[in-house]
Amino acid sequence: MARRAPRKAYGEFSEDGSEFIVREPKLPAPWVNFLTNEEYCAVISHTGGGYSFYRDPKTDRILYWVGRDLWRDRPGRYVFVRDMESGEFFSITWQPLMKKLDRFETRVGLGYQVITSEFMGIEGSITYFVARSDPCEIWRVTLRNRSGRRRRLRVFSYLEWMLGDNVEMNFHNIAILYNRAWFDRRANAIFARKTLLFGQAVYEQLPVYDNPLIAFIGSSERVTGWDCHKHVFLGLYNDENNPESVARGSCNQSICEGNEAIGVLQHDITLPPGGEHTIYFVVGEVEEEDRARRLIGRYAKPEAAEAELEEVKRIWRDRTERVKIDTPERDFNIFFNRWAKYQLYICNYWSRSPSYYHEGQGGRGYRDSCQDAQSILPIDPEHARKKLLKITSLIRRDGTCAPGWSDTYGPFPQKQYKDHPTWLTPAVAAYVKETGDV
């Protein structure tokens, strides 16, 4: 019988080990989860901070986030809730307002994340997850009235767009000149992209181009207001922890042309005593606007979103069921049987590039990927084989190898490090020993 560990200072595993529960928003450092389908990835902290990208965290960054934001853990994916009678408001994720909440809890799951809080009789809960095979994430936002009286609420989504190469970290004031964001009534959504000024870049050395990708945030509810311009919504000299429009109680219907772009959708909800209501937000990036409309139309439907969430949970359960141990230490069993495998998959999908620490430098490394393929062999030999075949394609005609690759621009052009060629041989040998596939 495994021993149950005492309750920890910052959180503990759920009874079945499928979630890690955090009950204190002020951790020593952000607790980060990776919600991904190997094409689209949402990096998210225990308080909703982080960013999303499509294919590559450097070249196709969707949401804004830079390395200096590590300890601020901002910006991120937020939902503000305002009581329209009292004027009081809070953010379900604690960040960015950081108000004292009556209750806070984050459940870090395999492929999903649930953040729940309560403030002045209103409980808010957001479940974040990424669709299995589409480049989008879904936010399921549920509000419950615990106050015993009728409540009239206004809800605001909030995110910040980056819309392309993270060169913006060094040339922010120039890169935002190419931002365009607008509300589309037919789609009930905000669309955003980067476009060139007068058909050309201001500085040729900047990797800013007419981005063929279009980002979006849509909703299952009728939108009663919106904002696409950061400074219009927040107010001059304000930041996310003091949003002027939320304090005032309404959006401004702003668009963004050549400035810092955001995605704010406003919704009005009335809850009777004990009542609850759920809104589904869909965020993503695709090549064509028509596909964006289809994805919003699909995942904004409650039945489709709920079915997708259950499938995401099932897939990750199945992946982590293979190869188990049983020791007297319950937490060690849970960590090895579920979470170490989850980590192996995330590393295999994206190497070390998308994180709060490497900060999305882009691509996948040759050496890291050899190690990742070897590590995942016992639980997913087919994935290891696919990874090894990709790695071998990086070998050049002169016998050297590219030091890595990106899904957007191919093999890295730089010279290899001297130890790079040594890593493929033991990885292939391990694969043959494990599978007998020669």
Coordinates of C-alpha atoms in Angstrom, one line a residue, residues 5-351:
A5 CA 2.0 12.3 1.4
P6 CA 1.0 15.1 3.7
R7 CA -0.5 18.2 2.2
K8 CA 2.1 20.4 0.6
A9 CA 2.6 24.1 1.0
Y10 CA 1.7 25.0 -2.6
G11 CA -0.5 22.1 -3.7
E12 CA -0.9 18.3 -4.0
F13 CA -2.0 15.6 -6.4
S14 CA -5.7 14.8 -6.8
E15 CA -6.9 11.5 -5.4
D16 CA -6.4 9.7 -8.7
G17 CA -3.2 11.6 -9.6
S18 CA -4.6 13.0 -12.8
E19 CA -4.4 16.6 -11.6
F20 CA -2.0 18.8 -9.5
I21 CA -4.0 21.2 -7.4
V22 CA -2.6 24.6 -6.6
R23 CA -4.5 26.7 -4.0
E24 CA -2.2 29.7 -3.7
P25 CA -1.7 32.1 -6.6
K26 CA 1.5 33.6 -5.2
L27 CA 3.9 30.8 -5.9
P28 CA 7.7 31.3 -5.9
A29 CA 7.6 31.0 -9.7
P30 CA 4.8 30.3 -12.3
W31 CA 3.6 26.7 -12.5
V32 CA 3.5 26.2 -16.3
N33 CA 1.5 23.7 -18.3
F34 CA 1.7 22.9 -22.1
L35 CA -1.6 22.4 -23.9
T36 CA -0.8 21.1 -27.4
N37 CA -1.6 18.9 -30.3
E38 CA 2.0 19.1 -31.9
E39 CA 0.8 21.8 -34.3
Y40 CA -0.6 24.4 -32.0
C41 CA 0.6 25.0 -28.4
A42 CA -0.7 27.1 -25.5
V43 CA 1.8 27.7 -22.8
I44 CA -0.2 28.6 -19.7
S45 CA 0.7 29.3 -16.0
H46 CA -1.4 28.6 -12.9
T47 CA -2.7 32.1 -13.1
G48 CA -3.5 32.2 -16.8
G49 CA -0.2 33.8 -18.0
G50 CA 1.6 32.7 -21.1
Y51 CA 1.4 32.6 -24.8
S52 CA 0.3 30.6 -27.8
F53 CA 1.9 29.8 -31.1
Y54 CA 1.2 27.9 -34.4
R55 CA 4.0 25.5 -35.7
D56 CA 6.9 27.6 -34.3
P57 CA 7.1 29.7 -31.1
K58 CA 9.5 32.2 -32.8
T59 CA 8.1 32.7 -36.3
D60 CA 4.4 32.2 -35.7
R61 CA 3.8 33.6 -32.2
I62 CA 0.1 34.4 -31.7
L63 CA -0.1 35.8 -28.2
Y64 CA 2.3 38.4 -26.8
W65 CA 4.8 37.4 -24.1
V66 CA 8.5 38.1 -23.6
G67 CA 11.1 36.8 -21.3
R68 CA 11.2 39.8 -19.0
D69 CA 7.6 38.9 -18.1
L70 CA 8.6 35.7 -16.3
W71 CA 8.3 37.1 -12.8
R72 CA 5.3 39.3 -13.6
D73 CA 3.7 36.3 -15.3
R74 CA 1.8 38.6 -17.7
P75 CA 0.2 39.0 -20.1
G76 CA -2.0 36.0 -20.6
R77 CA -5.5 34.7 -21.2
Y78 CA -7.8 36.5 -18.8
V79 CA -11.5 36.9 -18.1
F80 CA -12.8 39.9 -16.1
V81 CA -16.2 39.7 -14.4
R82 CA -18.0 42.9 -13.4
D83 CA -21.1 43.3 -11.2
M84 CA -23.1 45.9 -13.1
E85 CA -24.9 47.1 -9.9
S86 CA -22.1 47.5 -7.5
G87 CA -19.3 48.2 -10.0
E88 CA -17.0 45.6 -8.3
F89 CA -15.0 43.4 -10.6
F90 CA -12.4 40.6 -10.5
S91 CA -10.3 38.4 -12.8
I92 CA -11.1 34.7 -12.6
T93 CA -7.4 33.8 -12.9
W94 CA -6.3 36.2 -10.1
Q95 CA -3.9 37.8 -12.5
P96 CA -3.7 40.5 -13.7
L97 CA -5.8 42.3 -11.1
M98 CA -4.4 40.4 -8.2
K99 CA -7.3 41.2 -5.9
K100 CA -7.9 39.3 -2.7
L101 CA -10.2 36.4 -3.7
D102 CA -12.5 34.5 -1.4
R103 CA -11.2 31.3 -2.9
F104 CA -8.6 30.3 -5.6
E105 CA -7.7 26.9 -7.1
T106 CA -5.9 25.8 -10.2
R107 CA -6.1 22.2 -11.4
V108 CA -3.2 21.4 -13.7
G109 CA -4.3 18.5 -15.9
L110 CA -3.0 16.3 -18.7
G111 CA -3.8 18.4 -21.7
Y112 CA -6.1 20.9 -19.9
Q113 CA -6.1 23.4 -17.1
V114 CA -8.9 24.6 -14.8
I115 CA -8.7 27.8 -12.9
T116 CA -11.5 28.6 -10.4
S117 CA -12.0 31.5 -8.0
E118 CA -14.8 33.2 -6.0
F119 CA -15.3 36.8 -5.3
M120 CA -18.3 38.5 -3.5
G121 CA -20.7 35.6 -4.2
I122 CA -19.7 34.9 -7.8
E123 CA -17.7 31.8 -8.6
G124 CA -15.9 31.8 -12.0
S125 CA -14.2 28.8 -13.5
I126 CA -12.2 28.6 -16.8
T127 CA -11.2 25.3 -18.4
Y128 CA -8.5 25.8 -21.1
F129 CA -7.6 23.1 -23.6
V130 CA -6.3 22.7 -27.2
A131 CA -8.3 20.8 -29.8
R132 CA -6.9 17.4 -30.9
S133 CA -6.3 18.2 -34.6
D134 CA -7.1 21.9 -35.1
P135 CA -4.9 25.0 -34.5
C136 CA -7.0 26.5 -31.8
E137 CA -7.7 26.6 -28.0
I138 CA -11.0 26.7 -26.2
W139 CA -11.8 28.5 -23.0
R140 CA -14.8 27.2 -21.2
V141 CA -15.9 29.9 -18.8
T142 CA -18.6 29.0 -16.2
L143 CA -20.1 31.6 -13.8
R144 CA -22.1 30.5 -10.8
N145 CA -24.2 32.7 -8.5
R146 CA -23.5 31.8 -4.9
S147 CA -24.9 35.0 -3.4
G148 CA -28.6 34.2 -3.0
R149 CA -29.7 37.2 -5.0
R150 CA -30.1 38.1 -8.7
R151 CA -26.8 39.3 -10.3
R152 CA -26.3 41.2 -13.5
L153 CA -22.8 40.6 -14.8
R154 CA -20.6 41.9 -17.6
V155 CA -17.8 39.6 -18.8
F156 CA -14.7 40.6 -20.8
S157 CA -12.2 38.3 -22.4
Y158 CA -8.7 39.7 -22.6
L159 CA -5.6 38.7 -24.6
E160 CA -2.7 40.5 -26.4
W161 CA -1.7 39.7 -30.0
M162 CA 1.9 39.3 -31.2
L163 CA 0.9 37.9 -34.7
G164 CA 4.2 36.7 -36.1
D165 CA 8.0 36.7 -35.4
N166 CA 9.0 37.4 -31.9
V167 CA 11.5 39.9 -33.2
E168 CA 9.0 42.2 -31.5
M169 CA 11.0 41.6 -28.3
N170 CA 13.8 43.8 -29.8
F171 CA 11.8 46.1 -32.2
H172 CA 8.5 46.4 -30.5
N173 CA 7.7 50.0 -31.5
I174 CA 8.3 49.1 -35.1
A175 CA 6.7 45.7 -35.2
I176 CA 3.4 46.9 -33.9
L177 CA 3.1 49.2 -36.9
Y178 CA 2.0 46.2 -38.9
N179 CA -0.8 45.1 -36.5
R180 CA -4.3 45.0 -37.8
A181 CA -7.3 43.9 -35.6
W182 CA -11.0 44.3 -36.2
F183 CA -14.4 42.9 -35.1
D184 CA -16.3 40.9 -37.6
R185 CA -20.1 40.9 -36.9
R186 CA -20.9 38.0 -39.1
A187 CA -18.3 35.7 -37.3
N188 CA -19.1 37.3 -33.9
A189 CA -15.3 37.4 -33.5
I190 CA -12.2 39.5 -33.6
F191 CA -9.7 38.8 -36.4
A192 CA -6.1 40.0 -36.3
R193 CA -3.0 39.8 -38.5
K194 CA 0.2 41.5 -39.5
T195 CA 0.2 43.4 -42.8
L196 CA 2.9 45.5 -44.5
L197 CA 2.6 49.3 -44.8
F198 CA 2.3 50.3 -48.4
G199 CA 3.4 46.8 -49.4
Q200 CA 6.9 47.0 -47.9
A201 CA 8.7 46.7 -44.6
V202 CA 10.1 49.8 -42.9
Y203 CA 13.4 48.0 -42.3
E204 CA 14.4 45.2 -44.6
Q205 CA 16.3 43.3 -41.9
L206 CA 13.1 42.9 -39.8
P207 CA 11.3 39.6 -40.5
V208 CA 8.0 41.3 -40.8
Y209 CA 6.0 40.4 -43.8
D210 CA 2.4 40.2 -45.1
N211 CA 1.5 37.4 -42.8
P212 CA -0.8 34.9 -44.6
L213 CA -2.0 33.7 -41.2
I214 CA -5.0 35.2 -39.4
A215 CA -5.6 35.0 -35.7
F216 CA -9.0 35.0 -34.1
I217 CA -11.0 35.0 -30.9
G218 CA -14.7 34.1 -31.1
S219 CA -17.4 33.3 -28.7
S220 CA -20.6 31.2 -28.2
E221 CA -22.6 34.3 -27.0
R222 CA -23.8 37.4 -28.7
V223 CA -21.1 40.1 -28.4
T224 CA -22.3 43.3 -26.8
G225 CA -19.1 45.2 -27.1
W226 CA -15.4 44.8 -28.1
D227 CA -12.0 46.3 -28.2
C228 CA -9.0 45.7 -30.4
H229 CA -6.8 48.6 -29.3
K230 CA -4.9 48.0 -26.1
H231 CA -4.5 51.6 -25.0
V232 CA -8.2 52.4 -25.7
F233 CA -9.3 49.5 -23.5
L234 CA -6.8 49.9 -20.7
G235 CA -6.7 53.7 -20.7
L236 CA -3.6 55.8 -21.1
Y237 CA -0.7 55.0 -18.7
N238 CA -2.6 51.9 -17.4
D239 CA -1.7 48.3 -17.8
E240 CA -3.6 45.0 -17.4
N241 CA -4.0 45.3 -13.6
N242 CA -6.0 48.6 -14.0
P243 CA -8.2 48.2 -17.1
E244 CA -10.1 51.5 -17.4
S245 CA -12.9 50.1 -19.6
V246 CA -13.7 47.3 -17.1
A247 CA -13.8 49.8 -14.2
R248 CA -16.1 52.1 -16.3
G249 CA -18.2 49.1 -17.3
S250 CA -18.1 49.0 -21.1
C251 CA -15.9 48.5 -24.2
N252 CA -15.2 51.1 -26.8
Q253 CA -15.7 49.2 -30.1
S254 CA -12.1 50.1 -31.1
I255 CA -10.2 48.7 -34.0
C256 CA -6.4 48.5 -34.2
E257 CA -4.3 49.9 -37.0
G258 CA -0.6 50.0 -36.3
N259 CA -0.6 49.8 -32.6
E260 CA -0.6 47.2 -29.7
A261 CA -3.5 44.8 -30.5
I262 CA -5.7 43.0 -28.1
G263 CA -8.8 40.7 -28.2
V264 CA -11.6 41.8 -25.9
L265 CA -15.2 40.5 -26.3
Q266 CA -17.9 41.8 -24.0
H267 CA -20.9 39.7 -22.9
D268 CA -23.9 40.4 -20.6
I269 CA -25.2 37.7 -18.3
T270 CA -27.9 37.7 -15.7
L271 CA -27.9 35.0 -13.1
P272 CA -30.7 34.1 -10.7
P273 CA -29.8 32.9 -7.2
G274 CA -28.0 29.6 -7.6
G275 CA -27.9 30.0 -11.4
E276 CA -25.0 29.3 -13.7
H277 CA -24.0 30.1 -17.3
T278 CA -21.2 28.9 -19.6
I279 CA -19.5 30.8 -22.4
Y280 CA -17.1 29.2 -24.8
F281 CA -14.3 31.3 -26.3
V282 CA -12.3 30.0 -29.3
V283 CA -8.8 31.3 -30.0
G284 CA -6.5 30.2 -32.8
E285 CA -4.6 31.0 -36.0
V286 CA -5.1 29.6 -39.5
E287 CA -4.2 30.2 -43.1
E288 CA -7.7 31.3 -44.3
E289 CA -10.4 33.5 -42.8
D290 CA -13.1 31.0 -43.9
R291 CA -11.4 28.2 -41.9
A292 CA -11.3 30.5 -38.9
R293 CA -15.1 31.0 -39.2
R294 CA -15.6 27.3 -39.4
L295 CA -13.5 26.6 -36.3
I296 CA -15.3 29.3 -34.3
G297 CA -18.7 27.9 -35.5
R298 CA -17.7 24.4 -34.5
Y299 CA -16.1 24.8 -31.1
A300 CA -18.4 27.6 -29.9
K301 CA -21.1 25.0 -29.8
P302 CA -21.3 23.5 -26.3
E303 CA -21.8 19.9 -27.4
A304 CA -18.8 20.0 -29.7
A305 CA -16.6 21.7 -27.2
E306 CA -17.5 19.3 -24.4
A307 CA -17.0 16.3 -26.6
E308 CA -13.6 17.6 -27.6
L309 CA -12.5 18.1 -24.0
E310 CA -13.5 14.6 -23.1
E311 CA -11.5 13.2 -26.1
V312 CA -8.5 15.3 -25.1
K313 CA -8.6 13.8 -21.6
R314 CA -9.0 10.3 -23.0
I315 CA -6.1 10.6 -25.3
W316 CA -3.7 11.7 -22.5
R317 CA -5.0 9.0 -20.2
D318 CA -4.3 6.4 -22.9
R319 CA -0.8 7.8 -23.6
T320 CA 0.2 7.6 -19.9
E321 CA -1.3 4.2 -19.2
R322 CA 1.6 2.3 -20.7
V323 CA 4.4 1.0 -18.5
K324 CA 3.6 1.5 -14.8
I325 CA 5.5 1.0 -11.5
D326 CA 4.2 0.4 -7.9
T327 CA 6.2 1.6 -4.9
P328 CA 5.4 2.4 -1.3
E329 CA 5.5 6.1 -2.2
R330 CA 2.2 7.3 -3.7
D331 CA 3.5 10.7 -5.0
F332 CA 6.4 9.0 -6.7
N333 CA 4.1 6.5 -8.3
I334 CA 1.9 9.3 -9.6
F335 CA 4.8 11.3 -10.9
F336 CA 6.3 8.4 -12.8
N337 CA 3.2 6.8 -14.0
R338 CA 1.6 9.9 -15.4
W339 CA 3.5 13.2 -15.2
A340 CA 7.0 12.1 -16.2
K341 CA 5.4 10.5 -19.4
Y342 CA 3.5 13.7 -20.0
Q343 CA 6.8 15.7 -19.8
L344 CA 8.4 13.2 -22.2
Y345 CA 5.6 13.9 -24.8
I346 CA 5.8 17.7 -24.4
C347 CA 9.6 17.5 -24.9
N348 CA 9.2 15.3 -27.9
Y349 CA 6.6 17.6 -29.5
W350 CA 8.5 20.9 -29.0
S351 CA 12.0 20.2 -27.7

